[in-house]
mmCIF file of C-alpha atoms in Angstrom:
data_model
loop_
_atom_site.group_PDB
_atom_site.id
_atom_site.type_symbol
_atom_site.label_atom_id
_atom_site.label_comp_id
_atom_site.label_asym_id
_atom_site.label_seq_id
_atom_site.Cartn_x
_atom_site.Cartn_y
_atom_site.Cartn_z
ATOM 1 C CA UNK A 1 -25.476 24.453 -8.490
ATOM 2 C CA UNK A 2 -28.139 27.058 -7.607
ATOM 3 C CA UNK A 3 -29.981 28.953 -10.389
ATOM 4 C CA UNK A 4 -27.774 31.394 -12.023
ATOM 5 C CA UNK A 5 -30.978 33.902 -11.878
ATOM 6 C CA UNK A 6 -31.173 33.985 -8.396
ATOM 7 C CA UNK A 7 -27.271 34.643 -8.052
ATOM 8 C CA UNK A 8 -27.576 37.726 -10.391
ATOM 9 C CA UNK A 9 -30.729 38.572 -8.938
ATOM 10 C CA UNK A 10 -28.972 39.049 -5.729
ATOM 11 C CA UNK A 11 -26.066 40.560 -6.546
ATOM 12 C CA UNK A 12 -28.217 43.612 -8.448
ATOM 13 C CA UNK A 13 -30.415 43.994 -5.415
ATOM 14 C CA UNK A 14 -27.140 43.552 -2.605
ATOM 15 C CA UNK A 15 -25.240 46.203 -5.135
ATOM 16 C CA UNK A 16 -28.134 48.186 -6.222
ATOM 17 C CA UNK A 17 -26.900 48.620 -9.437
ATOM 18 C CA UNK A 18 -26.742 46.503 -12.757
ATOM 19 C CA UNK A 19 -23.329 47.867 -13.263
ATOM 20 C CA UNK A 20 -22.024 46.866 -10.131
ATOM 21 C CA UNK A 21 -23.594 43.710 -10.323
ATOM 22 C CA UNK A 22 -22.104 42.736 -13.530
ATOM 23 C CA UNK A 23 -18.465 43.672 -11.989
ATOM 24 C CA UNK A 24 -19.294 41.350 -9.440
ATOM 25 C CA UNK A 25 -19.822 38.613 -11.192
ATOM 26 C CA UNK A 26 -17.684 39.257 -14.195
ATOM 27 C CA UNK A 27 -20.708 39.114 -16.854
ATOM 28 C CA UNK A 28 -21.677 42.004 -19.079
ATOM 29 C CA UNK A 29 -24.259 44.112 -18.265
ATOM 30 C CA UNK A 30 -26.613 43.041 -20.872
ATOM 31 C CA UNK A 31 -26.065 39.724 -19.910
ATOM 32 C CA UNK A 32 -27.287 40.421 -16.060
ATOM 33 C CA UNK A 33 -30.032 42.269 -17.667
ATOM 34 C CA UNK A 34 -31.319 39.249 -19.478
ATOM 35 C CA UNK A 35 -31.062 37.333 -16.234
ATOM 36 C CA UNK A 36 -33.390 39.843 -14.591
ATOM 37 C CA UNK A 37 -35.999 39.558 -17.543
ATOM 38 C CA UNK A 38 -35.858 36.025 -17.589
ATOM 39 C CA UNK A 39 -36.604 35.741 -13.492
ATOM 40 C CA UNK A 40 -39.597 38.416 -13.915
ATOM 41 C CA UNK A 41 -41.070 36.287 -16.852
ATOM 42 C CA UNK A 42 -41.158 33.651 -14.937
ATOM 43 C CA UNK A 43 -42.835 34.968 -11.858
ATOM 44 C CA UNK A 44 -44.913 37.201 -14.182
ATOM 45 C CA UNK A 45 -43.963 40.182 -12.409
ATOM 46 C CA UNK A 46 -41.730 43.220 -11.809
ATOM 47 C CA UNK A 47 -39.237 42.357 -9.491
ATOM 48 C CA UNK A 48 -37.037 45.512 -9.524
ATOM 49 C CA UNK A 49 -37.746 49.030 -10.057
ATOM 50 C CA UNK A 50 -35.306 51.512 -11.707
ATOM 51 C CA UNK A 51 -35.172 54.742 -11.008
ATOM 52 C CA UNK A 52 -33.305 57.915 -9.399
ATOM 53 C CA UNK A 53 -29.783 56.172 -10.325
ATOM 54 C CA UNK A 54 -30.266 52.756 -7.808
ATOM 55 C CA UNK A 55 -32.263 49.606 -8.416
ATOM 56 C CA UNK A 56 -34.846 49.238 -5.656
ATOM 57 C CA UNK A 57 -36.953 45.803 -4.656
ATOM 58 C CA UNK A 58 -40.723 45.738 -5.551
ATOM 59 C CA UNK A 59 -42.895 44.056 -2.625
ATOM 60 C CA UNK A 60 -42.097 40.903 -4.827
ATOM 61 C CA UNK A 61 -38.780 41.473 -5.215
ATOM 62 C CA UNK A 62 -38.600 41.071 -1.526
ATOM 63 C CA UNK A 63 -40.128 38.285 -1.513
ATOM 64 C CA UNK A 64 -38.118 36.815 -3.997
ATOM 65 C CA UNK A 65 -34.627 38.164 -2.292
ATOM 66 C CA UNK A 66 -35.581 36.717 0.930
ATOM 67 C CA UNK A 67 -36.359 32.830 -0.915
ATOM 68 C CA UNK A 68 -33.239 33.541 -2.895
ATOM 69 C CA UNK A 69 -30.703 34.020 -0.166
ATOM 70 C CA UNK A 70 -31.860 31.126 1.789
ATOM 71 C CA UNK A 71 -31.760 29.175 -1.393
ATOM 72 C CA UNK A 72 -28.184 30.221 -2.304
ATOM 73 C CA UNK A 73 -26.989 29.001 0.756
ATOM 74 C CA UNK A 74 -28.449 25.729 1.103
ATOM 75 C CA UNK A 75 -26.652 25.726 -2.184
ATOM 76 C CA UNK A 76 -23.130 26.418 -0.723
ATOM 77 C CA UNK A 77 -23.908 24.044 2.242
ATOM 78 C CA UNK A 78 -24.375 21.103 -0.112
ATOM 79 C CA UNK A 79 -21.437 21.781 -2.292
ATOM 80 C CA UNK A 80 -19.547 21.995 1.234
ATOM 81 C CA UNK A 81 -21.148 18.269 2.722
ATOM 82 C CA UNK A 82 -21.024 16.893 -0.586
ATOM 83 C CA UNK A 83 -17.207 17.870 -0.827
ATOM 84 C CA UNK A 84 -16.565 16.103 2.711
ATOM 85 C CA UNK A 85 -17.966 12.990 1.213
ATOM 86 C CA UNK A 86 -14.526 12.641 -0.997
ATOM 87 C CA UNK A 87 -13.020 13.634 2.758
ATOM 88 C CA UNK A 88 -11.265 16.919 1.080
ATOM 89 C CA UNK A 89 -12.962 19.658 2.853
ATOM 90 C CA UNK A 90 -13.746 22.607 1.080
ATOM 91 C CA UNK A 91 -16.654 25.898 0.982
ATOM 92 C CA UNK A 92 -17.327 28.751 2.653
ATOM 93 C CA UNK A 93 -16.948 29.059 5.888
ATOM 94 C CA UNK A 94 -18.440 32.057 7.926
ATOM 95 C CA UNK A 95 -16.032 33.302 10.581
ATOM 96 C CA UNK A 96 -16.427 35.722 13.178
ATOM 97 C CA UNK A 97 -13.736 37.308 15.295
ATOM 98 C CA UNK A 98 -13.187 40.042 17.808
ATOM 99 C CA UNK A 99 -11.108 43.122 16.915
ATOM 100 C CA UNK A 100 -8.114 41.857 18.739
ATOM 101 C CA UNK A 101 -7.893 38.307 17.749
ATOM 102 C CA UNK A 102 -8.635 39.154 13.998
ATOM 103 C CA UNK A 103 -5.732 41.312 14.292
ATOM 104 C CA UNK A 104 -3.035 39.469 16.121
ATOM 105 C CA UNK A 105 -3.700 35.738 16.124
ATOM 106 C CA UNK A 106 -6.583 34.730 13.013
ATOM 107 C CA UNK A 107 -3.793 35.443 10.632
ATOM 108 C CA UNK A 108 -1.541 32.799 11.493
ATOM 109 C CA UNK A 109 -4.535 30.983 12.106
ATOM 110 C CA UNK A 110 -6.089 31.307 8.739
ATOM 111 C CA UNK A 111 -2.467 30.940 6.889
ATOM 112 C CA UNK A 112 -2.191 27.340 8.690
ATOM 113 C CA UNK A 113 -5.230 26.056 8.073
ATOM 114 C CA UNK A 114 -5.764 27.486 4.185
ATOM 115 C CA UNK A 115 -2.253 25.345 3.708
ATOM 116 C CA UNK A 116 -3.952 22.388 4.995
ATOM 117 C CA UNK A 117 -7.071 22.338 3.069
ATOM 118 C CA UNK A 118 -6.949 25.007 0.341
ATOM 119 C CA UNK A 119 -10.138 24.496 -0.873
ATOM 120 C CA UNK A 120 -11.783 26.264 2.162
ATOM 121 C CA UNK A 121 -12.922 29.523 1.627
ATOM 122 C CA UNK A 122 -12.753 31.651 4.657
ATOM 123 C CA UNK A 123 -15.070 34.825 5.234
ATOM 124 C CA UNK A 124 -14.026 36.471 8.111
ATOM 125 C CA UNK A 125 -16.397 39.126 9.875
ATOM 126 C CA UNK A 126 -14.845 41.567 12.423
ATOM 127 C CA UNK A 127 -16.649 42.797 15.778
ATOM 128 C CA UNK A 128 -16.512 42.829 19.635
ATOM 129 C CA UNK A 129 -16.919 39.834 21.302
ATOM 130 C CA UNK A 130 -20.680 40.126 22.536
ATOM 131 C CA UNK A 131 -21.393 40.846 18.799
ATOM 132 C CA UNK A 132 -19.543 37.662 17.191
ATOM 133 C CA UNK A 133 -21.485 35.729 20.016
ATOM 134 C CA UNK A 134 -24.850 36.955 18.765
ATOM 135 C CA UNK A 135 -24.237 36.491 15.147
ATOM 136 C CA UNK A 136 -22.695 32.537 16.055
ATOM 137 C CA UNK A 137 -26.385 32.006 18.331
ATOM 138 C CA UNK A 138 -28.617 33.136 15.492
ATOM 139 C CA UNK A 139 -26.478 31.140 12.839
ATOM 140 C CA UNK A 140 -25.216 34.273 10.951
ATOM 141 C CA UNK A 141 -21.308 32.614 11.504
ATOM 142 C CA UNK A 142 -20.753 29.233 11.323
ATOM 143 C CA UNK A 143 -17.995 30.045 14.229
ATOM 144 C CA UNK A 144 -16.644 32.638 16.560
ATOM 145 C CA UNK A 145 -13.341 33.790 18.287
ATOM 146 C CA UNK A 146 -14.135 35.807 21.345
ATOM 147 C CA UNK A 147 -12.321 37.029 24.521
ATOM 148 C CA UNK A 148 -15.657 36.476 26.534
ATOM 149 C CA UNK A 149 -16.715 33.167 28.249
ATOM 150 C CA UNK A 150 -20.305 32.763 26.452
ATOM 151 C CA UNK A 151 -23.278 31.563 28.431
ATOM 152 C CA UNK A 152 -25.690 31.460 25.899
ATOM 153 C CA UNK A 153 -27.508 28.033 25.649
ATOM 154 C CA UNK A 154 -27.685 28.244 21.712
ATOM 155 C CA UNK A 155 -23.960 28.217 21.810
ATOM 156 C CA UNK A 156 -21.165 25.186 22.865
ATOM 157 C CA UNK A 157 -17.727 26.912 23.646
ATOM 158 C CA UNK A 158 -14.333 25.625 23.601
ATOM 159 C CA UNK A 159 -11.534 27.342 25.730
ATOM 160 C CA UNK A 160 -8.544 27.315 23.595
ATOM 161 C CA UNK A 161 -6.008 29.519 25.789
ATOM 162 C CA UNK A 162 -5.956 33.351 27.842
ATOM 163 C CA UNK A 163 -3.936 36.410 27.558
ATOM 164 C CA UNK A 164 -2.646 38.422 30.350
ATOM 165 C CA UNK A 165 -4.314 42.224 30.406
ATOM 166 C CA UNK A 166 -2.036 45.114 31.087
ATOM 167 C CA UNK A 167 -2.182 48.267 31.613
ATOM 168 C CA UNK A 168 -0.806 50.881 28.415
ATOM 169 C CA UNK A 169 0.134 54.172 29.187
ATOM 170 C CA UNK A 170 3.018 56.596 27.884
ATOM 171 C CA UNK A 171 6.404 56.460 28.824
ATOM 172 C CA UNK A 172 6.115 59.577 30.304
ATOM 173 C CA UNK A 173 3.168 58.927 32.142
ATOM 174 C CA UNK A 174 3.029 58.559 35.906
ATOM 175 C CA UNK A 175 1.589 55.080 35.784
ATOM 176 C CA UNK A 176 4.547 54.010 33.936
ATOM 177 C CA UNK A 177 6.984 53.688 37.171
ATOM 178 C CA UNK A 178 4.644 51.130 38.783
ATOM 179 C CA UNK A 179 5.848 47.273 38.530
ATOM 180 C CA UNK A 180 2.364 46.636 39.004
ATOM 181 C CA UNK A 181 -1.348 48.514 39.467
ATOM 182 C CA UNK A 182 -4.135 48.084 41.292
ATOM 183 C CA UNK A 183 -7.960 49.428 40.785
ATOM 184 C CA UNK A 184 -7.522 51.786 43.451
ATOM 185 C CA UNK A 185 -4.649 53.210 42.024
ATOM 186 C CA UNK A 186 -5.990 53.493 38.492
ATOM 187 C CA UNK A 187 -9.248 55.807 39.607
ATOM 188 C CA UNK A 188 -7.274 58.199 39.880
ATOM 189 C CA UNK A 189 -6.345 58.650 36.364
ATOM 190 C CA UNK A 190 -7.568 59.146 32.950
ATOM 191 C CA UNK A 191 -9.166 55.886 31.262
ATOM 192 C CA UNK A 192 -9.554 55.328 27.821
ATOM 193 C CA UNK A 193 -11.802 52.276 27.776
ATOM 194 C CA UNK A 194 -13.430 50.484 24.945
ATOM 195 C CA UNK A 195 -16.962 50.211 22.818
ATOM 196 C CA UNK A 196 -19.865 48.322 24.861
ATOM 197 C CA UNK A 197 -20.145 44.942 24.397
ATOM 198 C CA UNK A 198 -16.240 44.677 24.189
ATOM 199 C CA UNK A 199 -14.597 41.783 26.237
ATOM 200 C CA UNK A 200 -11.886 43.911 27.850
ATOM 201 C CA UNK A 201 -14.101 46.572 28.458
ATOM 202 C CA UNK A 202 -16.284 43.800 30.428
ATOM 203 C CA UNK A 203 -13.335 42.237 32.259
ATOM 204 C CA UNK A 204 -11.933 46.194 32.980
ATOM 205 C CA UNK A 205 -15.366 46.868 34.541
ATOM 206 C CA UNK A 206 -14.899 43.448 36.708
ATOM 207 C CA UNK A 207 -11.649 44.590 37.690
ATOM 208 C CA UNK A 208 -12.578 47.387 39.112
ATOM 209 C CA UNK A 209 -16.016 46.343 40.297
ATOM 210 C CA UNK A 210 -13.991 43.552 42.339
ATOM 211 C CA UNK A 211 -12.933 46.546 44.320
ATOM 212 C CA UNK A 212 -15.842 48.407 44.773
ATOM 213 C CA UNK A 213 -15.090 50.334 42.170
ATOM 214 C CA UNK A 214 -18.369 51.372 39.697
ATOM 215 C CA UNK A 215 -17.681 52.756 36.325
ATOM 216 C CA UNK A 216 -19.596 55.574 37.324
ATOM 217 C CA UNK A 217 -16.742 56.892 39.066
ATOM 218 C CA UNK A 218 -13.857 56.610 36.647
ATOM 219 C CA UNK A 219 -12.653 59.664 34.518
ATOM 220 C CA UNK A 220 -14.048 57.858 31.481
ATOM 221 C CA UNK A 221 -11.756 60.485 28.718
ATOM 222 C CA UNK A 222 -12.549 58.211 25.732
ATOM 223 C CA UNK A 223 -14.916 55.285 24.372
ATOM 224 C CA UNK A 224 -13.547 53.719 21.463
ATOM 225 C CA UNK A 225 -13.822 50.995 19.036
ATOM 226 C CA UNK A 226 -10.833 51.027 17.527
ATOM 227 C CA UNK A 227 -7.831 49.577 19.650
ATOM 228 C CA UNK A 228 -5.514 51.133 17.197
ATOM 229 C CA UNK A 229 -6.674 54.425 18.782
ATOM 230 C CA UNK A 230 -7.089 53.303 22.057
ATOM 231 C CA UNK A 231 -2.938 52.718 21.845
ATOM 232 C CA UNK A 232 -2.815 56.208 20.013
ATOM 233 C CA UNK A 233 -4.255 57.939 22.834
ATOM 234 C CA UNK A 234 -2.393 55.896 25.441
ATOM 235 C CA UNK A 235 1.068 56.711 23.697
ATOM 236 C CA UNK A 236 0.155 60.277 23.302
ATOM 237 C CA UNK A 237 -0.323 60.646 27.269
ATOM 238 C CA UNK A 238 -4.123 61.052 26.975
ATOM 239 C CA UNK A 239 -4.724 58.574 29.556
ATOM 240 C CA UNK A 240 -4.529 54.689 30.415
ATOM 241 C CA UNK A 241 -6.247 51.860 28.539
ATOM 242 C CA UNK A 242 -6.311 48.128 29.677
ATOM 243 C CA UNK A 243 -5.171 45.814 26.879
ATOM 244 C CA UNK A 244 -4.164 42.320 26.240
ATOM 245 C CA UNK A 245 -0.547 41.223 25.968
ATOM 246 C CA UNK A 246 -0.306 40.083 22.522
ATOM 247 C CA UNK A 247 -2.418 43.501 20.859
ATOM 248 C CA UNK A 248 1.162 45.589 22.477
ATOM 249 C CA UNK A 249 4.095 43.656 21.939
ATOM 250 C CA UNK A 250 5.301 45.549 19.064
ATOM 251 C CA UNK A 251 4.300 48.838 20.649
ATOM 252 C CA UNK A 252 6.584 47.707 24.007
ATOM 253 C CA UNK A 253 9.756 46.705 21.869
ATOM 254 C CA UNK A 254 9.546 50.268 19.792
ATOM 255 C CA UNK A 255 8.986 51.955 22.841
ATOM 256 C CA UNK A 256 6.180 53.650 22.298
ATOM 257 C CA UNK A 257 4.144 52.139 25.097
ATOM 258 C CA UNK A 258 4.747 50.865 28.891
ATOM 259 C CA UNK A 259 2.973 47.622 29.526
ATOM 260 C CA UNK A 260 2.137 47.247 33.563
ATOM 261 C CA UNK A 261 0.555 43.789 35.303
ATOM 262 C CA UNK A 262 -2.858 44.549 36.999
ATOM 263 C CA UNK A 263 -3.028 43.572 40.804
ATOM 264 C CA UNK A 264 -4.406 41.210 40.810
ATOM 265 C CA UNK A 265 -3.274 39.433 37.527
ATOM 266 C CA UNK A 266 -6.155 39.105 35.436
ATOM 267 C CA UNK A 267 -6.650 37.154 32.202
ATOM 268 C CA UNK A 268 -9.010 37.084 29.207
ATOM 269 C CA UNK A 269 -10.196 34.100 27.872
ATOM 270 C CA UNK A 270 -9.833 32.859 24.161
ATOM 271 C CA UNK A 271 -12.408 31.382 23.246
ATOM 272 C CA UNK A 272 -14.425 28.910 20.089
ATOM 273 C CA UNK A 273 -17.848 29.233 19.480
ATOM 274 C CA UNK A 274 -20.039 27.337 17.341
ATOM 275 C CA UNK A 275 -23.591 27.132 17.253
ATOM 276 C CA UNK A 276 -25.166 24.132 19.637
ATOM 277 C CA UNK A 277 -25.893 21.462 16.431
ATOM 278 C CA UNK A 278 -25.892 17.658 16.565
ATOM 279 C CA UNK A 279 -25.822 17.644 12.753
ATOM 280 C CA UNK A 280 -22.691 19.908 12.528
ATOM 281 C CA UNK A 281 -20.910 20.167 9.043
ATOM 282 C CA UNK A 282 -17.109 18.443 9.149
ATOM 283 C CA UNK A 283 -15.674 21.582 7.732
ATOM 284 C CA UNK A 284 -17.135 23.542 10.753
ATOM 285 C CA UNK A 285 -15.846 21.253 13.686
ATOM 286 C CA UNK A 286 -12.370 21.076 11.948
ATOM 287 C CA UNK A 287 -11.341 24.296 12.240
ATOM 288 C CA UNK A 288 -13.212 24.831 15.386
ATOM 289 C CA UNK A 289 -10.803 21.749 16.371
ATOM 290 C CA UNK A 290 -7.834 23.721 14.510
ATOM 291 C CA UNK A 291 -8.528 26.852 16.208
ATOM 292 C CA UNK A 292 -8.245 25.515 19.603
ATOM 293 C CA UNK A 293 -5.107 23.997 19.009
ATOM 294 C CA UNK A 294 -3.117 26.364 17.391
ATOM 295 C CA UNK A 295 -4.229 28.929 19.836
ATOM 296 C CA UNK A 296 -2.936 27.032 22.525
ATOM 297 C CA UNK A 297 0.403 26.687 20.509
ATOM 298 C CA UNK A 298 0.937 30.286 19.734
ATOM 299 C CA UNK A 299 0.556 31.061 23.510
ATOM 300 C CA UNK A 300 2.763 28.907 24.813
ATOM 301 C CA UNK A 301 5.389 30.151 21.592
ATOM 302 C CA UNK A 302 4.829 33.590 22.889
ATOM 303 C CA UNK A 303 4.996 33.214 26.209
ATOM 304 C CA UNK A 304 8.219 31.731 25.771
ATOM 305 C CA UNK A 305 9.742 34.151 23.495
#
């Protein structure tokens, strides 16, 4: 629907590259070329300049981009209301997810849902939880999936289920004999925690902070983003981490891990976000709808199992 020079003028300026671009969009190179000539002519200026092996934007080029990428997705959002007119949904649709759920529960998720209405287009984009939440209140995402109980008053929320938080630590380690650990206990040790803005880092900090406990006087060993390493550390003795109960449940049957309840239990929340919008696209509140419900399902199936 949108003007095929504004897609290609896009692509060369996201890619940098007329090559790249073409790849993209599976046109010939002379062909985006012509594109670009055609969008200049019409403007009556440069738009791009070449040089030094990358395709830069002119101050009108800028311009241009800027007009172009709003454009493009009006475009996408009336293909996507139009669609729900003949009641089969189908588009993109922007989704943002914390490391752990994008990891251990969006693909079951996703598979459900694309079997449902295959027309949908998901584009999932992976971060901590206070990130996903910033990028759903500025209208970056159409939706999030956080561990974190948002208070922001651009956003409406929608509790779907919660996740029990152990504690991971080596076999070997001396944590591991403990049936279950408090805050006290823990400052003694190692912690491996997580990247700011992470909801178990948050909730760990609570935990602790419930007890009088500031972060400031933890043996902090590690701050990472990546909970694969997190569990890489943990398993190679380097320390304890705090992690939810379905990102270790193959690392507890292979052994490679020892899972311990805090004291007191604590939980993290598992949470839908969408943007605060009367005017809300179909698409957006049925897999916000979706999300909540299958959630809640694949809890209560893992908490039996």
């Amino acid at each position: 629907m949108a003007d095929r020079r504004l897609q290609v003028f896009s692509a060369v300026a996201k890619y940098g590259s007329f090559t790249r671009a073409a790849e993209h969009l599976f046109m010939t190179q002379p062909a985006v070329t012509f594109q670009i000539k055609q969008l200049e002519e019409h403007f009556n200026t440069r738009l791009l300049e070449r040089g030094h092996g990358r395709v830069g934007l002119t101050p009108a080029g800028e311009v241009v981009l800027a007009y172009a990428e709003r454009i493009l997705d009006l475009s996408d959002e009336l293909e996507s209301r139009v669609s729900e007119l003949t009641d089969e949904l189908g588009g993109a649709l922007n989704i943002g997810a914390s490391t752990t759920i994008a990891a251990y529960w969006l693909p079951q998720l996703l598979e459900g849902f694309k079997r449902k209405y295959p027309r949908v287009v998901p584009r999932v984009v992976v971060g901590n939880s206070q990130l996903t939440e910033d990028r759903v209140a500025s209208r970056e995402l159409d939706l999030g999936l956080i561990e974190i109980v948002s208070e922001q008053p651009a956003i409406e929320r929608m509790t779907a289920t919660r996740d029990e938080l152990y504690v991971i630590c080596a076999p070997g380690h001396a944590l591991a004999k403990h049936q279950s650990v408090s805050a006290k206990v823990l400052k003694d040790h190692p912690l491996i925690t997580r990247d700011p803005g992470n909801a178990i880092r948050v909730l760990a900090e609570e935990f602790f902070a419930a007890d009088g406990i500031g972060i400031d006087e933890l043996t902090v060993c590690a701050e990472l983003g990546s909970l694969a390493t997190v569990k890489h550390l943990a398993a190679q003795g380097m320390g304890f981490a705090i992690a939810s109960r379905a990102a270790i449940q193959r690392d507890l049957r292979d052994g490679r891990l020892v899972g311990i309840p805090l004291e007191p239990r604590q939980f993290t929340p598992l949470e839908v976000i969408v943007p605060r919008d009367k005017f809300r696209s179909r698409l957006i509140t049925t897999f916000a709808e979706y999300a909540v419900s299958e959630l809640k399902q694949m809890a209560t199936a893992d908490a039996a199992a």
